[in-house]
Amino acid sequence: MRLGVFGGSFDPVHCGHLAMACAALRELELDGILWMPAGRPPHKIGKQQASNEDRLAMLALAIDPEPAFSLSRLEFDRAGLSYTALTLTQLKEEDPERELYFLVGADSLDYLDKWYHPEIIFEKAVIAVAARRPFSEEQMEEKADDLRLRFGADIRIFPFDPVDVSSTQIREAVQAGEPLTGLVPDAVELYIRIHGLYRDTETDDEE
Ligand code: ATP
């Protein structure tokens, strides 16, 4: 069993995340992908960020059409901060036979070695990397080689045509009153509108 684990803020989930997860599923022949939104302490939620429950609800709507996708509350329900090293350790303990593939975009690969206990992350999971602008293929390969050498990491860069969308761009589009067509699934756009998410234009200084 090869399980993809896709961690992120997903604030909100967008079409780049979905395209990347679909490509990973196909290219790495995964059996499924577990989407793992990072928990955020309530005092950290500012005017431009959505609550844990709203982010989870949007993810549930976005992944619903794909039966190989499922959603985990593991990082929400754990007390304290979300650490990928702890999450992967827990998933591996639950089923040691399962091969874990941790999905990241090229921007995350670039600083993965600064995360909490990177050696645990590399021990527990294969790192599956998708291209993301502005990172070139050479930059990704160079970083991957560095991590392979220093940590013995198993890093696979899978074929993916970059999709230029970010959660920041979605939040800014909502504030500017622009449509989100093609950037997030329709059901997610509707959820954002109905619940009035990301509308506040004040800057959030809590992050
Ligand atoms: P923000 O704009 O708020 O920083 P984001 O769009 O980067 O958010 P995250 O939820 O932080 O979204 O991303 C989760 C993971 O998905 C990260 O590993 C990130 O690199 C990857 N990712 C997000 N968007 C893309 C994209 N368009 N192409 C490739 N990887 C992506």
Coordinates of N, CA and C and ligand atoms in Angstrom, one line a residue:
M1 N 0.9 -1.2 0.0 CA 0.0 0.0 0.0 C 0.9 1.3 0.0
R2 N 0.7 2.1 -1.0 CA 1.4 3.3 -1.1 C 0.5 4.5 -0.8
L3 N 0.7 5.2 0.3 CA -0.2 6.2 0.7 C 0.5 7.6 0.6
G4 N -0.1 8.5 -0.2 CA 0.3 9.9 -0.3 C -0.2 10.6 0.9
V5 N 0.6 11.5 1.5 CA 0.2 12.4 2.6 C 0.4 13.8 2.1
F6 N -0.6 14.6 2.1 CA -0.5 15.9 1.6 C -0.9 16.9 2.7
G7 N 0.2 17.5 3.2 CA 0.0 18.5 4.3 C 0.0 19.9 3.8
G8 N -0.7 20.8 4.5 CA -0.7 22.2 4.1 C -1.7 23.0 5.0
S9 N -1.6 24.3 4.7 CA -2.6 25.1 5.4 C -4.0 25.0 4.7
F10 N -4.0 24.9 3.4 CA -5.2 24.8 2.6 C -6.2 25.9 3.0
D11 N -5.7 27.1 2.9 CA -6.4 28.3 3.4 C -6.7 29.3 2.3
P12 N -7.5 28.9 1.2 CA -8.2 27.7 1.1 C -7.5 26.7 0.1
V13 N -8.1 25.5 0.0 CA -7.6 24.5 -1.0 C -7.9 25.1 -2.3
H14 N -7.0 24.9 -3.3 CA -7.2 25.5 -4.7 C -6.9 24.4 -5.8
C15 N -7.1 24.9 -7.0 CA -7.0 23.9 -8.1 C -5.5 23.5 -8.3
G16 N -4.5 24.3 -7.8 CA -3.1 23.8 -7.9 C -2.9 22.6 -7.0
H17 N -3.5 22.7 -5.8 CA -3.4 21.5 -4.9 C -4.0 20.3 -5.5
L18 N -5.2 20.5 -6.1 CA -5.9 19.3 -6.7 C -5.2 18.7 -7.9
A19 N -4.6 19.6 -8.8 CA -3.9 19.1 -9.9 C -2.6 18.4 -9.5
M20 N -2.0 18.9 -8.5 CA -0.8 18.3 -8.0 C -1.1 16.9 -7.4
A21 N -2.1 16.8 -6.6 CA -2.5 15.5 -6.0 C -2.9 14.5 -7.0
C22 N -3.6 14.9 -8.0 CA -4.0 14.0 -9.1 C -2.7 13.5 -9.9
A23 N -1.8 14.4 -10.1 CA -0.6 14.0 -10.8 C 0.2 13.1 -10.0
A24 N 0.3 13.3 -8.7 CA 1.1 12.4 -7.8 C 0.5 11.0 -7.8
L25 N -0.9 11.0 -7.7 CA -1.6 9.7 -7.7 C -1.3 8.9 -8.9
R26 N -1.3 9.6 -10.0 CA -1.1 8.9 -11.3 C 0.4 8.5 -11.5
E27 N 1.3 9.5 -11.4 CA 2.7 9.3 -11.7 C 3.4 8.4 -10.7
L28 N 3.0 8.4 -9.5 CA 3.7 7.6 -8.5 C 3.0 6.3 -8.2
E29 N 1.8 6.1 -8.9 CA 1.0 4.9 -8.7 C 0.6 4.7 -7.2
L30 N 0.1 5.8 -6.6 CA -0.3 5.7 -5.2 C -1.7 5.1 -5.1
D31 N -1.9 4.4 -4.0 CA -3.2 3.8 -3.8 C -4.2 4.9 -3.3
G32 N -3.7 5.9 -2.6 CA -4.6 6.9 -2.1 C -3.8 8.1 -1.6
I33 N -4.5 9.2 -1.4 CA -3.9 10.4 -0.8 C -4.7 10.9 0.4
L34 N -4.0 11.0 1.5 CA -4.6 11.5 2.7 C -4.3 13.0 2.9
W35 N -5.3 13.8 2.8 CA -5.1 15.3 2.9 C -5.0 15.6 4.4
M36 N -4.0 16.4 4.8 CA -3.7 16.6 6.2 C -3.6 18.1 6.5
P37 N -4.7 18.8 6.7 CA -4.6 20.2 7.0 C -4.0 20.4 8.3
A38 N -3.1 21.4 8.4 CA -2.3 21.7 9.6 C -3.3 22.4 10.6
G39 N -3.2 22.0 11.8 CA -4.1 22.6 12.9 C -3.5 24.0 13.1
R40 N -4.4 24.9 13.6 CA -4.0 26.2 13.9 C -4.6 26.6 15.2
P41 N -3.9 27.1 16.1 CA -4.5 27.4 17.4 C -5.5 28.6 17.2
P42 N -6.6 28.5 17.9 CA -7.7 29.5 17.7 C -7.2 31.0 17.8
H43 N -6.2 31.3 18.7 CA -5.7 32.6 18.8 C -4.9 33.1 17.6
K44 N -4.5 32.2 16.7 CA -3.8 32.5 15.5 C -4.7 32.9 14.3
I45 N -6.0 32.6 14.5 CA -6.9 32.9 13.4 C -7.2 34.4 13.3
G46 N -6.8 35.0 12.2 CA -7.0 36.4 12.0 C -8.1 36.7 11.0
K47 N -8.2 37.9 10.7 CA -9.3 38.3 9.8 C -9.2 37.7 8.4
Q48 N -7.9 37.4 8.0 CA -7.8 36.9 6.7 C -7.5 35.4 6.6
Q49 N -7.7 34.7 7.8 CA -7.6 33.3 7.8 C -8.8 32.6 8.2
A50 N -9.0 31.4 7.6 CA -10.2 30.6 8.0 C -9.9 29.7 9.2
S51 N -11.0 29.4 9.9 CA -10.9 28.5 11.0 C -10.6 27.1 10.6
N52 N -10.2 26.2 11.5 CA -9.9 24.8 11.2 C -11.1 24.2 10.5
E53 N -12.3 24.4 11.1 CA -13.5 23.8 10.6 C -13.9 24.3 9.2
D54 N -13.7 25.6 8.9 CA -14.0 26.0 7.6 C -13.0 25.4 6.6
R55 N -11.7 25.4 6.9 CA -10.7 24.8 6.0 C -11.0 23.3 5.7
L56 N -11.4 22.6 6.8 CA -11.8 21.2 6.6 C -13.0 21.0 5.8
A57 N -14.0 21.9 6.0 CA -15.2 21.8 5.2 C -14.9 22.1 3.7
M58 N -14.1 23.0 3.4 CA -13.7 23.3 2.0 C -13.0 22.2 1.4
L59 N -12.1 21.6 2.2 CA -11.3 20.4 1.6 C -12.3 19.2 1.4
A60 N -13.2 19.0 2.3 CA -14.2 17.9 2.1 C -15.0 18.1 0.7
L61 N -15.4 19.4 0.5 CA -16.1 19.6 -0.8 C -15.2 19.4 -2.0
A62 N -13.9 19.8 -1.9 CA -13.0 19.8 -3.0 C -12.6 18.4 -3.4
I63 N -12.4 17.5 -2.4 CA -11.9 16.2 -2.7 C -13.0 15.2 -2.9
D64 N -14.2 15.6 -2.7 CA -15.4 14.6 -2.8 C -15.5 13.9 -4.1
P65 N -15.2 14.5 -5.3 CA -15.3 13.7 -6.5 C -14.3 12.6 -6.7
E66 N -13.2 12.7 -6.0 CA -12.1 11.7 -6.2 C -12.1 10.6 -5.1
P67 N -12.5 9.4 -5.4 CA -12.6 8.4 -4.3 C -11.3 8.0 -3.7
A68 N -10.1 8.3 -4.4 CA -8.8 7.9 -3.8 C -8.3 9.0 -2.8
F69 N -9.1 10.1 -2.7 CA -8.7 11.1 -1.7 C -9.5 11.0 -0.4
S70 N -8.8 11.1 0.7 CA -9.5 11.2 2.0 C -8.9 12.2 2.9
L71 N -9.6 12.5 4.0 CA -9.3 13.7 4.8 C -8.9 13.3 6.2
S72 N -7.9 13.9 6.8 CA -7.5 13.5 8.1 C -7.6 14.7 9.1
R73 N -8.1 14.4 10.3 CA -8.2 15.5 11.3 C -7.0 15.3 12.3
L74 N -6.1 14.4 12.0 CA -5.0 14.1 12.9 C -4.3 15.3 13.5
E75 N -4.0 16.3 12.6 CA -3.2 17.4 13.1 C -4.1 18.4 13.8
F76 N -5.4 18.4 13.5 CA -6.4 19.2 14.2 C -6.6 18.8 15.6
D77 N -6.6 17.4 15.8 CA -7.0 16.9 17.1 C -5.9 16.7 18.0
R78 N -4.7 16.9 17.5 CA -3.5 16.8 18.3 C -3.3 18.1 19.1
A79 N -3.0 18.0 20.4 CA -2.8 19.2 21.2 C -1.4 19.7 20.7
G80 N -1.3 21.0 20.7 CA 0.0 21.6 20.4 C 0.2 21.9 18.9
L81 N 1.4 22.1 18.4 CA 1.6 22.5 17.1 C 1.6 21.3 16.1
S82 N 1.4 21.6 14.8 CA 1.4 20.5 13.8 C 2.9 20.3 13.4
Y83 N 3.4 19.1 13.6 CA 4.7 18.8 13.1 C 4.6 17.6 12.2
T84 N 5.1 17.8 11.0 CA 5.1 16.7 10.0 C 5.8 15.4 10.5
A85 N 6.9 15.7 11.2 CA 7.7 14.5 11.7 C 6.8 13.7 12.7
L86 N 6.0 14.3 13.5 CA 5.1 13.6 14.4 C 4.0 12.9 13.7
T87 N 3.5 13.6 12.7 CA 2.3 13.0 11.9 C 2.8 11.8 11.2
L88 N 3.9 11.8 10.5 CA 4.4 10.7 9.7 C 4.8 9.5 10.7
T89 N 5.3 9.8 11.9 CA 5.6 8.8 12.8 C 4.4 8.1 13.3
Q90 N 3.3 8.9 13.5 CA 2.1 8.3 14.0 C 1.4 7.4 12.9
L91 N 1.5 7.9 11.6 CA 0.9 7.2 10.5 C 1.6 5.9 10.3
K92 N 2.9 5.9 10.5 CA 3.8 4.7 10.3 C 3.5 3.7 11.4
E93 N 3.3 4.2 12.6 CA 3.0 3.3 13.7 C 1.7 2.6 13.5
E94 N 0.7 3.3 13.0 CA -0.6 2.7 12.8 C -0.5 1.6 11.8
D95 N 0.4 1.6 10.8 CA 0.5 0.6 9.8 C 1.9 0.6 9.2
P96 N 2.8 -0.2 9.9 CA 4.2 -0.1 9.5 C 4.5 -0.6 8.0
E97 N 3.6 -1.4 7.5 CA 3.7 -2.0 6.1 C 3.5 -0.9 5.1
R98 N 2.8 0.1 5.5 CA 2.4 1.1 4.5 C 3.5 2.0 4.1
E99 N 3.7 2.2 2.8 CA 4.8 3.2 2.3 C 4.2 4.6 2.2
L100 N 4.8 5.5 2.9 CA 4.3 6.9 2.9 C 5.0 7.8 1.9
Y101 N 4.3 8.6 1.2 CA 4.8 9.5 0.2 C 4.3 10.9 0.6
F102 N 5.3 11.7 1.1 CA 4.9 13.1 1.6 C 5.0 14.0 0.4
L103 N 3.8 14.6 0.0 CA 3.7 15.5 -1.1 C 4.1 16.9 -0.8
V104 N 5.0 17.5 -1.6 CA 5.3 19.0 -1.4 C 5.5 19.6 -2.8
G105 N 5.3 20.9 -2.8 CA 5.6 21.7 -3.9 C 7.1 22.2 -3.8
A106 N 7.7 22.6 -4.9 CA 9.1 23.0 -5.0 C 9.5 24.0 -3.9
D107 N 8.5 24.9 -3.6 CA 8.8 25.9 -2.6 C 9.0 25.3 -1.2
S108 N 8.2 24.3 -0.9 CA 8.4 23.6 0.4 C 9.7 22.7 0.4
L109 N 10.0 22.1 -0.7 CA 11.2 21.3 -0.8 C 12.4 22.2 -0.4
D110 N 12.4 23.4 -0.8 CA 13.5 24.3 -0.6 C 13.9 24.5 0.9
Y111 N 12.9 24.4 1.8 CA 13.2 24.6 3.2 C 12.8 23.5 4.1
L112 N 12.6 22.3 3.5 CA 12.2 21.1 4.2 C 13.3 20.8 5.3
D113 N 14.5 21.0 5.0 CA 15.6 20.7 6.0 C 15.6 21.6 7.2
K114 N 14.7 22.7 7.2 CA 14.6 23.6 8.3 C 13.4 23.2 9.2
W115 N 12.6 22.2 8.8 CA 11.4 21.8 9.5 C 11.9 21.1 10.8
Y116 N 10.9 20.9 11.7 CA 11.2 20.2 12.9 C 11.6 18.7 12.6
H117 N 12.8 18.4 13.1 CA 13.4 17.0 12.9 C 13.2 16.5 11.5
P118 N 13.9 17.1 10.5 CA 13.8 16.7 9.1 C 14.3 15.2 8.9
E119 N 15.2 14.8 9.8 CA 15.7 13.4 9.6 C 14.6 12.4 9.8
I120 N 13.7 12.7 10.7 CA 12.5 11.8 10.9 C 11.6 11.8 9.7
I121 N 11.4 13.0 9.2 CA 10.6 13.1 8.0 C 11.1 12.2 6.8
F122 N 12.5 12.3 6.6 CA 13.1 11.6 5.5 C 13.2 10.1 5.8
E123 N 13.2 9.7 7.1 CA 13.2 8.3 7.5 C 11.9 7.6 7.2
K124 N 10.8 8.4 7.5 CA 9.5 7.8 7.5 C 8.8 7.8 6.1
A125 N 9.2 8.8 5.3 CA 8.5 8.9 4.0 C 9.4 9.2 2.8
V126 N 8.9 8.8 1.6 CA 9.5 9.3 0.4 C 9.0 10.7 0.2
I127 N 9.8 11.6 -0.3 CA 9.3 13.0 -0.5 C 9.0 13.1 -2.0
A128 N 7.7 13.4 -2.3 CA 7.2 13.5 -3.7 C 7.1 15.0 -4.0
V129 N 7.9 15.4 -5.0 CA 7.9 16.9 -5.3 C 7.3 17.3 -6.6
A130 N 6.5 18.3 -6.6 CA 5.9 18.9 -7.8 C 6.5 20.2 -8.1
A131 N 6.7 20.4 -9.4 CA 7.2 21.7 -9.8 C 6.3 22.9 -9.4
R132 N 6.9 24.0 -9.1 CA 6.2 25.2 -8.8 C 7.0 26.4 -9.1
R133 N 6.5 27.4 -9.8 CA 7.2 28.5 -10.2 C 7.5 29.3 -8.9
P134 N 8.6 30.0 -8.8 CA 9.6 30.3 -9.8 C 10.8 29.3 -9.8
F135 N 10.6 28.1 -9.2 CA 11.7 27.2 -9.1 C 11.9 26.4 -10.4
S136 N 13.2 26.4 -10.9 CA 13.5 25.7 -12.1 C 13.7 24.2 -11.8
E137 N 13.7 23.4 -12.8 CA 14.0 22.0 -12.7 C 15.4 21.8 -12.1
E138 N 16.4 22.6 -12.5 CA 17.8 22.5 -12.0 C 17.8 22.8 -10.5
Q139 N 17.1 23.8 -10.1 CA 17.1 24.2 -8.7 C 16.5 23.1 -7.8
M140 N 15.4 22.5 -8.4 CA 14.8 21.3 -7.6 C 15.7 20.2 -7.5
E141 N 16.4 19.8 -8.6 CA 17.3 18.7 -8.6 C 18.5 19.0 -7.7
E142 N 19.0 20.2 -7.7 CA 20.1 20.6 -6.8 C 19.7 20.4 -5.4
K143 N 18.6 20.9 -5.0 CA 18.1 20.8 -3.6 C 17.9 19.3 -3.3
A144 N 17.3 18.6 -4.2 CA 17.0 17.1 -3.9 C 18.3 16.4 -3.7
D145 N 19.3 16.7 -4.5 CA 20.6 16.0 -4.4 C 21.3 16.3 -3.0
D146 N 21.1 17.6 -2.6 CA 21.7 18.0 -1.3 C 21.0 17.2 -0.2
L147 N 19.7 17.1 -0.2 CA 19.0 16.3 0.8 C 19.3 14.8 0.8
R148 N 19.5 14.3 -0.4 CA 19.8 12.9 -0.6 C 21.2 12.6 0.1
L149 N 22.1 13.5 -0.2 CA 23.5 13.4 0.3 C 23.5 13.5 1.9
R150 N 22.8 14.6 2.4 CA 22.9 14.9 3.8 C 22.1 14.0 4.7
F151 N 20.9 13.5 4.1 CA 20.0 12.8 5.0 C 19.7 11.4 4.4
G152 N 20.2 11.0 3.3 CA 19.8 9.8 2.7 C 18.4 9.8 2.3
A153 N 17.9 11.0 2.0 CA 16.4 11.1 1.7 C 16.1 10.5 0.3
D154 N 14.9 9.9 0.3 CA 14.4 9.4 -1.0 C 13.4 10.4 -1.6
I155 N 13.9 11.1 -2.6 CA 13.2 12.3 -3.2 C 12.8 12.0 -4.6
R156 N 11.5 12.0 -4.9 CA 11.1 11.8 -6.3 C 10.4 13.1 -6.8
I157 N 11.0 13.6 -7.9 CA 10.3 14.8 -8.6 C 9.4 14.2 -9.6
F158 N 8.1 14.4 -9.5 CA 7.2 13.7 -10.5 C 6.8 14.7 -11.5
P159 N 6.5 14.2 -12.8 CA 6.1 15.2 -13.9 C 4.9 15.9 -13.5
F160 N 4.9 17.2 -13.6 CA 3.8 18.1 -13.3 C 4.0 19.4 -14.0
D161 N 3.0 19.8 -14.8 CA 3.0 21.1 -15.5 C 2.6 22.1 -14.4
P162 N 3.5 23.1 -14.1 CA 3.2 24.0 -13.0 C 1.8 24.7 -13.2
V163 N 1.1 24.9 -12.1 CA -0.2 25.5 -12.1 C 0.0 26.8 -11.2
D164 N -0.1 28.0 -11.9 CA 0.2 29.2 -11.1 C -1.0 29.7 -10.3
V165 N -1.2 29.1 -9.1 CA -2.2 29.5 -8.2 C -1.7 29.3 -6.8
S166 N -2.1 30.2 -5.9 CA -1.7 30.0 -4.5 C -2.9 30.4 -3.6
S167 N -2.9 30.0 -2.4 CA -4.0 30.4 -1.5 C -4.0 31.9 -1.2
T168 N -2.8 32.5 -1.2 CA -2.6 33.9 -1.0 C -3.4 34.7 -2.2
Q169 N -3.2 34.2 -3.4 CA -3.8 34.8 -4.5 C -5.4 34.7 -4.4
I170 N -5.9 33.6 -3.9 CA -7.3 33.4 -3.7 C -7.8 34.4 -2.7
R171 N -7.1 34.5 -1.6 CA -7.6 35.4 -0.5 C -7.6 36.9 -1.0
E172 N -6.5 37.2 -1.8 CA -6.5 38.6 -2.4 C -7.6 38.8 -3.4
A173 N -7.9 37.8 -4.2 CA -9.0 37.9 -5.2 C -10.3 38.2 -4.5
V174 N -10.6 37.5 -3.3 CA -11.8 37.7 -2.6 C -11.9 39.1 -2.1
Q175 N -10.8 39.6 -1.6 CA -10.8 41.0 -1.0 C -11.0 42.0 -2.1
A176 N -10.5 41.7 -3.3 CA -10.6 42.6 -4.4 C -12.0 42.4 -5.1
G177 N -12.8 41.5 -4.6 CA -14.1 41.3 -5.2 C -14.0 40.6 -6.6
E178 N -13.0 39.9 -6.9 CA -12.8 39.3 -8.2 C -13.4 37.8 -8.1
P179 N -13.8 37.3 -9.3 CA -14.3 35.9 -9.3 C -13.2 34.9 -9.1
L180 N -13.6 33.8 -8.6 CA -12.5 32.7 -8.3 C -12.6 31.6 -9.4
T181 N -13.3 31.9 -10.4 CA -13.6 30.8 -11.4 C -12.3 30.3 -12.0
G182 N -12.2 28.9 -11.9 CA -11.0 28.3 -12.4 C -9.8 28.2 -11.4
L183 N -10.0 28.9 -10.3 CA -8.9 28.9 -9.3 C -9.2 27.9 -8.2
V184 N -10.5 27.8 -7.8 CA -10.9 26.8 -6.8 C -12.1 26.1 -7.4
P185 N -12.5 24.9 -6.9 CA -13.7 24.2 -7.4 C -14.9 25.1 -7.1
D186 N -16.0 25.0 -7.9 CA -17.1 25.8 -7.7 C -17.7 25.7 -6.3
A187 N -17.7 24.5 -5.8 CA -18.3 24.3 -4.5 C -17.5 25.1 -3.4
V188 N -16.2 25.2 -3.6 CA -15.4 25.9 -2.6 C -15.6 27.4 -2.8
E189 N -15.8 27.9 -4.0 CA -16.1 29.3 -4.2 C -17.4 29.7 -3.5
L190 N -18.4 28.8 -3.7 CA -19.7 29.0 -3.1 C -19.6 29.1 -1.5
Y191 N -18.8 28.1 -1.0 CA -18.6 28.1 0.5 C -18.0 29.4 1.0
I192 N -17.0 29.9 0.2 CA -16.3 31.1 0.6 C -17.3 32.3 0.6
R193 N -18.1 32.3 -0.4 CA -19.1 33.4 -0.5 C -20.2 33.3 0.6
I194 N -20.7 32.1 0.8 CA -21.8 32.0 1.8 C -21.3 32.3 3.2
H195 N -20.1 31.9 3.5 CA -19.6 32.1 4.8 C -18.8 33.4 5.0
G196 N -18.7 34.1 3.9 CA -18.1 35.4 4.0 C -16.6 35.4 4.4
L197 N -15.9 34.3 3.9 CA -14.5 34.1 4.3 C -13.6 35.1 3.5
Y198 N -12.5 35.5 4.1 CA -11.4 36.3 3.5 C -11.8 37.7 3.1
R199 N -12.9 38.1 3.6 CA -13.4 39.4 3.1 C -12.8 40.6 3.7
D200 N -12.3 40.4 4.9 CA -11.7 41.6 5.7 C -10.5 42.1 5.0
T201 N -10.4 43.4 4.8 CA -9.2 43.9 4.1 C -8.1 44.4 5.1
E202 N -8.4 44.4 6.4 CA -7.4 44.8 7.4 C -6.2 43.8 7.3
T203 N -5.0 44.3 7.5 CA -3.9 43.3 7.5 C -3.9 42.6 8.8
D204 N -3.4 41.4 8.7 CA -3.4 40.5 9.9 C -2.0 40.5 10.5
D205 N -1.9 41.0 11.7 CA -0.5 41.1 12.2 C -0.3 40.0 13.2
E206 N -1.2 39.0 13.3 CA -1.0 37.9 14.3 C -0.1 36.8 13.8
E207 N 0.1 36.7 12.5 CA 0.9 35.6 12.0 C 2.4 35.8 12.3
Ligands
ATP1 P1 -0.1 30.3 0.7 O1 -0.3 31.2 -0.6 O2 -1.1 30.7 1.8 O3 1.3 30.3 1.1 P2 -0.1 27.8 -0.8 O4 -0.9 28.1 -2.0 O5 1.4 27.7 -0.9 O6 -0.5 28.8 0.3 P3 -0.3 25.6 1.1 O7 -1.5 25.0 1.7 O8 0.6 26.3 2.0 O9 -0.8 26.5 -0.2 O10 0.5 24.4 0.3 C1 0.5 23.1 0.7 C2 1.5 22.4 -0.1 O11 1.1 22.4 -1.5 C3 2.9 22.9 -0.1 O12 3.8 21.9 -0.1 C4 3.0 23.8 -1.4 O13 4.3 23.8 -1.9 C5 2.1 22.9 -2.3 N1 1.5 23.8 -3.3 C6 0.5 24.7 -3.1 N2 0.1 25.3 -4.3 C7 0.9 24.7 -5.3 C8 1.0 24.8 -6.7 N3 0.3 25.7 -7.4 N4 1.9 24.0 -7.4 C9 2.7 23.1 -6.7 N5 2.6 22.9 -5.3 C10 1.8 23.7 -4.6

